[in-house]
Amino acid sequence: DTAVSQTPKYLVTQMGNDKSIKCEQNLGHDTMYWYKQDSKKFLKIMFSYNNKELIINETVPNRFSPKSPDKAHLNLHINSLELGDSAVYFCASSQAGLFSYEQYFGPGTRLTVT
Amino acid sequence: GDSVTQMEGPVTLSEEAFLTINCTYTATGYPSLFWYVQYPGEGLQLLLKATKADDKGSNKGFEATYRKETTSFHLEKGSVQVSDSAVYFCALSLNSGGYQKVTFGTGTKLQVIP
């Protein structure tokens, strides 16, 4: 069973379009994240949700809007796509609580904006 | 703010060579420390972790010791294999109010040649 899944795996689209990436985890975790990884492999946190509530919102353009319909899902919608949005986007999840827990990552969605 | 500094790559080694990837951190409080590995085309996965000073994390022949006095968590392996070729990320995690804030290093690419 896949722990953290993302769809689609590849997404090629033109500038100005709107697209969504879906993420689901079956681990029973309360916390989910979105990361952006650029071509140099630098990983940057974008958002974090705990039990459907937004808890981390880094300096991300408001063209990016996360939505968590339930604690097992965290989707990412991107409006008016730009060339600089081309990257690999990773969803991750972890337990919440008083300690620090490992994160479980999805396989990534490679977004190419032309 | 919190930060993680890793040695720049790529690191190229021959099979069976000794590996060290340096990682130092700056954090307010007492973080947990992690090493994640990313194989080509995949998401990150946990390699090892340590939650307090002097703890040693180990997995698949890799080791790292949490050194509070030098704020370091260097990754080592005695004899690398071609299958170890990947990008390695050092990370710290701090828990605040039940939520984790994770900070990743920039990643170090390891290439092992036969």
Short mmCIF file of C-alpha atoms in Angstrom, two decimals:
data_model
loop_
_atom_site.label_atom_id
_atom_site.label_comp_id
_atom_site.label_asym_id
_atom_site.label_seq_id
_atom_site.Cartn_x
_atom_site.Cartn_y
_atom_site.Cartn_z
CA ASP A 1 0.00 0.00 0.00
CA THR A 2 1.30 3.44 -0.94
CA ALA A 3 1.68 5.62 2.16
CA VAL A 4 1.70 9.06 0.51
CA SER A 5 0.48 9.31 -3.06
CA GLN A 6 0.38 12.24 -5.46
CA THR A 7 -1.30 12.75 -8.79
CA PRO A 8 -0.30 13.46 -11.42
CA LYS A 9 3.33 12.40 -11.52
CA TYR A 10 4.06 14.65 -14.49
CA LEU A 11 2.29 17.84 -15.48
CA VAL A 12 3.17 19.86 -18.55
CA THR A 13 1.19 23.01 -19.15
CA GLN A 14 1.40 26.49 -20.62
CA MET A 15 1.91 29.80 -18.89
CA GLY A 16 -1.28 31.35 -17.61
CA ASN A 17 -3.10 28.06 -17.04
CA ASP A 18 -4.54 26.87 -13.73
CA LYS A 19 -3.66 23.41 -12.46
CA SER A 20 -4.08 21.23 -9.38
CA ILE A 21 -1.99 18.55 -7.73
CA LYS A 22 -3.62 16.05 -5.40
CA CYS A 23 -2.11 14.35 -2.37
CA GLU A 24 -3.44 11.59 -0.16
CA GLN A 25 -1.93 9.77 2.81
CA ASN A 26 -3.17 6.57 4.39
CA LEU A 27 -0.94 6.69 7.47
CA GLY A 28 -3.45 8.34 9.76
CA HIS A 29 -1.19 11.36 10.20
CA ASP A 30 -2.59 14.70 11.31
CA THR A 31 -0.01 16.91 9.61
CA MET A 32 0.61 17.34 5.89
CA TYR A 33 3.03 19.51 3.95
CA TRP A 34 3.80 20.83 0.49
CA TYR A 35 7.41 21.35 -0.59
CA LYS A 36 8.90 22.76 -3.77
CA GLN A 37 12.20 21.33 -5.05
CA ASP A 38 14.07 23.32 -7.67
CA SER A 39 16.48 22.08 -10.30
CA LYS A 40 19.39 22.26 -7.85
CA LYS A 41 17.51 19.96 -5.46
CA PHE A 42 16.93 22.75 -2.94
CA LEU A 43 13.84 21.88 -0.90
CA LYS A 44 11.58 24.66 0.32
CA ILE A 45 8.54 24.30 2.56
CA MET A 46 5.45 25.98 1.17
CA PHE A 47 2.57 25.02 3.45
CA SER A 48 1.77 22.85 6.43
CA TYR A 49 -1.66 21.75 7.58
CA ASN A 50 -2.59 20.10 10.86
CA ASN A 51 -5.96 18.38 10.94
CA LYS A 52 -7.22 20.55 8.06
CA GLU A 53 -5.97 23.77 9.65
CA LEU A 54 -3.24 25.86 8.01
CA ILE A 55 -0.29 26.21 10.40
CA ILE A 56 2.64 27.17 8.17
CA ASN A 57 2.36 29.46 5.18
CA GLU A 58 5.78 30.49 3.96
CA THR A 59 6.27 33.39 1.57
CA VAL A 60 4.52 31.78 -1.34
CA PRO A 61 2.69 33.79 -4.02
CA ASN A 62 -1.04 33.84 -3.44
CA ARG A 63 -1.46 32.13 -6.80
CA PHE A 64 -0.80 28.97 -4.79
CA SER A 65 -3.74 27.85 -2.71
CA PRO A 66 -3.73 24.66 -0.65
CA LYS A 67 -6.98 22.94 0.25
CA SER A 68 -7.47 20.21 2.82
CA PRO A 69 -10.93 18.62 2.55
CA ASP A 70 -10.04 16.15 5.31
CA LYS A 71 -6.91 15.28 7.22
CA ALA A 72 -5.93 12.57 4.74
CA HIS A 73 -5.87 14.93 1.76
CA LEU A 74 -4.00 18.10 0.93
CA ASN A 75 -4.35 19.44 -2.58
CA LEU A 76 -2.44 22.28 -4.19
CA HIS A 77 -4.06 24.57 -6.72
CA ILE A 78 -1.94 26.94 -8.77
CA ASN A 79 -3.44 29.85 -10.72
CA SER A 80 -1.88 31.71 -13.63
CA LEU A 81 1.14 29.46 -13.91
CA GLU A 82 4.51 31.08 -14.59
CA LEU A 83 7.77 29.71 -15.99
CA GLY A 84 9.35 29.97 -12.52
CA ASP A 85 6.79 27.55 -11.12
CA SER A 86 8.51 24.72 -12.97
CA ALA A 87 9.83 22.38 -10.26
CA VAL A 88 9.11 19.12 -8.51
CA TYR A 89 6.42 19.44 -5.85
CA PHE A 90 6.42 17.01 -2.94
CA CYS A 91 3.66 16.26 -0.51
CA ALA A 92 4.61 14.85 2.89
CA SER A 93 2.92 13.86 6.12
CA SER A 94 3.91 13.24 9.72
CA GLN A 95 2.44 12.58 13.11
CA ALA A 96 1.66 15.55 15.32
CA GLY A 97 2.43 15.70 19.00
CA LEU A 98 4.99 16.73 21.55
CA PHE A 99 7.95 15.11 19.83
CA SER A 100 9.58 15.45 16.43
CA TYR A 101 8.59 12.77 13.99
CA GLU A 102 9.91 11.77 10.61
CA GLN A 103 8.16 12.95 7.50
CA TYR A 104 6.87 10.59 4.84
CA PHE A 105 7.18 11.94 1.32
CA GLY A 106 5.19 11.25 -1.79
CA PRO A 107 6.90 10.43 -5.10
CA GLY A 108 6.67 14.02 -6.34
CA THR A 109 4.93 15.82 -9.20
CA ARG A 110 7.19 17.24 -11.88
CA LEU A 111 5.57 20.43 -13.15
CA THR A 112 6.86 21.93 -16.39
CA VAL A 113 5.49 25.28 -17.50
CA THR A 114 6.18 26.22 -21.12
CA GLY B 1 16.34 31.64 12.50
CA ASP B 2 17.00 27.94 12.33
CA SER B 3 19.32 26.72 9.61
CA VAL B 4 21.17 23.66 8.36
CA THR B 5 24.44 23.82 6.45
CA GLN B 6 25.68 20.88 4.42
CA MET B 7 28.82 20.44 2.42
CA GLU B 8 28.34 21.20 -1.23
CA GLY B 9 28.40 18.41 -3.71
CA PRO B 10 28.65 16.58 -5.82
CA VAL B 11 30.78 14.09 -3.95
CA THR B 12 32.27 11.41 -6.18
CA LEU B 13 33.73 8.29 -4.59
CA SER B 14 34.91 4.92 -5.76
CA GLU B 15 33.08 1.85 -4.53
CA GLU B 16 34.18 0.76 -1.04
CA ALA B 17 35.54 4.22 -0.17
CA PHE B 18 34.78 5.92 3.16
CA LEU B 19 32.07 8.56 3.10
CA THR B 20 31.63 11.65 5.23
CA ILE B 21 29.02 14.31 4.51
CA ASN B 22 29.27 17.23 6.90
CA CYS B 23 26.22 18.85 8.45
CA THR B 24 26.07 21.66 10.99
CA TYR B 25 23.03 23.41 12.35
CA THR B 26 21.82 26.51 14.12
CA ALA B 27 18.67 26.27 16.17
CA THR B 28 16.86 27.88 19.06
CA GLY B 29 16.00 25.11 21.47
CA TYR B 30 16.83 21.42 21.25
CA PRO B 31 16.10 20.04 17.81
CA SER B 32 15.82 16.49 16.58
CA LEU B 33 18.17 15.77 13.70
CA PHE B 34 17.57 13.70 10.60
CA TRP B 35 19.24 12.46 7.48
CA TYR B 36 17.00 11.84 4.50
CA VAL B 37 17.99 10.21 1.22
CA GLN B 38 16.51 10.87 -2.20
CA TYR B 39 17.16 8.31 -4.92
CA PRO B 40 16.78 9.45 -8.54
CA GLY B 41 13.16 10.09 -9.49
CA GLU B 42 11.83 9.43 -5.99
CA GLY B 43 10.72 11.32 -2.92
CA LEU B 44 12.81 11.69 0.21
CA GLN B 45 12.90 8.87 2.72
CA LEU B 46 14.25 8.79 6.22
CA LEU B 47 17.74 7.32 6.51
CA LEU B 48 18.39 7.84 10.22
CA LYS B 49 17.65 10.19 13.08
CA ALA B 50 18.77 11.27 16.55
CA THR B 51 16.62 13.04 19.08
CA LYS B 52 19.09 14.19 21.74
CA ALA B 53 22.73 15.01 22.31
CA ASP B 54 25.19 12.10 21.95
CA ASP B 55 22.56 9.87 20.33
CA LYS B 56 23.84 7.91 17.36
CA GLY B 57 21.48 7.14 14.51
CA SER B 58 22.31 4.25 12.22
CA ASN B 59 20.77 2.45 9.27
CA LYS B 60 22.03 0.49 6.24
CA GLY B 61 25.65 0.99 7.32
CA PHE B 62 25.25 4.76 7.66
CA GLU B 63 25.83 6.48 11.01
CA ALA B 64 25.57 9.98 12.43
CA THR B 65 26.10 11.24 15.97
CA TYR B 66 24.29 14.23 17.45
CA ARG B 67 27.07 16.53 18.70
CA LYS B 68 25.63 19.40 20.67
CA GLU B 69 29.01 20.96 21.48
CA THR B 70 29.87 21.35 17.80
CA THR B 71 26.24 21.58 16.59
CA SER B 72 26.96 18.89 14.05
CA PHE B 73 25.40 15.70 12.68
CA HIS B 74 27.89 14.37 10.14
CA LEU B 75 26.89 11.37 8.04
CA GLU B 76 29.41 8.54 7.65
CA LYS B 77 29.62 5.17 5.97
CA GLY B 78 32.61 2.89 6.00
CA SER B 79 32.27 1.40 2.54
CA VAL B 80 29.96 2.91 -0.06
CA GLN B 81 28.28 1.01 -2.86
CA VAL B 82 27.08 2.12 -6.28
CA SER B 83 23.53 1.76 -4.95
CA ASP B 84 24.23 4.53 -2.41
CA SER B 85 24.33 7.09 -5.23
CA ALA B 86 21.65 9.61 -4.27
CA VAL B 87 21.09 13.06 -2.79
CA TYR B 88 21.41 13.26 0.99
CA PHE B 89 19.60 15.88 3.06
CA CYS B 90 20.35 16.84 6.64
CA ALA B 91 17.37 18.29 8.52
CA LEU B 92 16.41 19.55 11.93
CA SER B 93 13.00 19.57 13.52
CA LEU B 94 11.74 21.67 16.39
CA ASN B 95 8.41 21.18 18.06
CA SER B 96 6.44 24.27 18.94
CA GLY B 97 3.01 23.99 20.46
CA GLY B 98 2.56 20.46 19.14
CA TYR B 99 3.54 21.40 15.58
CA GLN B 100 6.81 20.57 13.86
CA LYS B 101 8.91 23.06 12.00
CA VAL B 102 11.39 21.22 9.80
CA THR B 103 14.38 22.89 8.19
CA PHE B 104 16.29 21.08 5.46
CA GLY B 105 19.83 21.57 4.27
CA THR B 106 20.53 22.13 0.59
CA GLY B 107 21.31 18.48 -0.10
CA THR B 108 24.56 16.77 -1.10
CA LYS B 109 24.68 14.66 -4.21
CA LEU B 110 26.74 11.47 -3.87
CA GLN B 111 27.94 9.59 -6.91
CA VAL B 112 29.66 6.25 -6.39
CA ILE B 113 31.56 4.82 -9.33
CA PRO B 114 32.46 1.14 -9.74
#
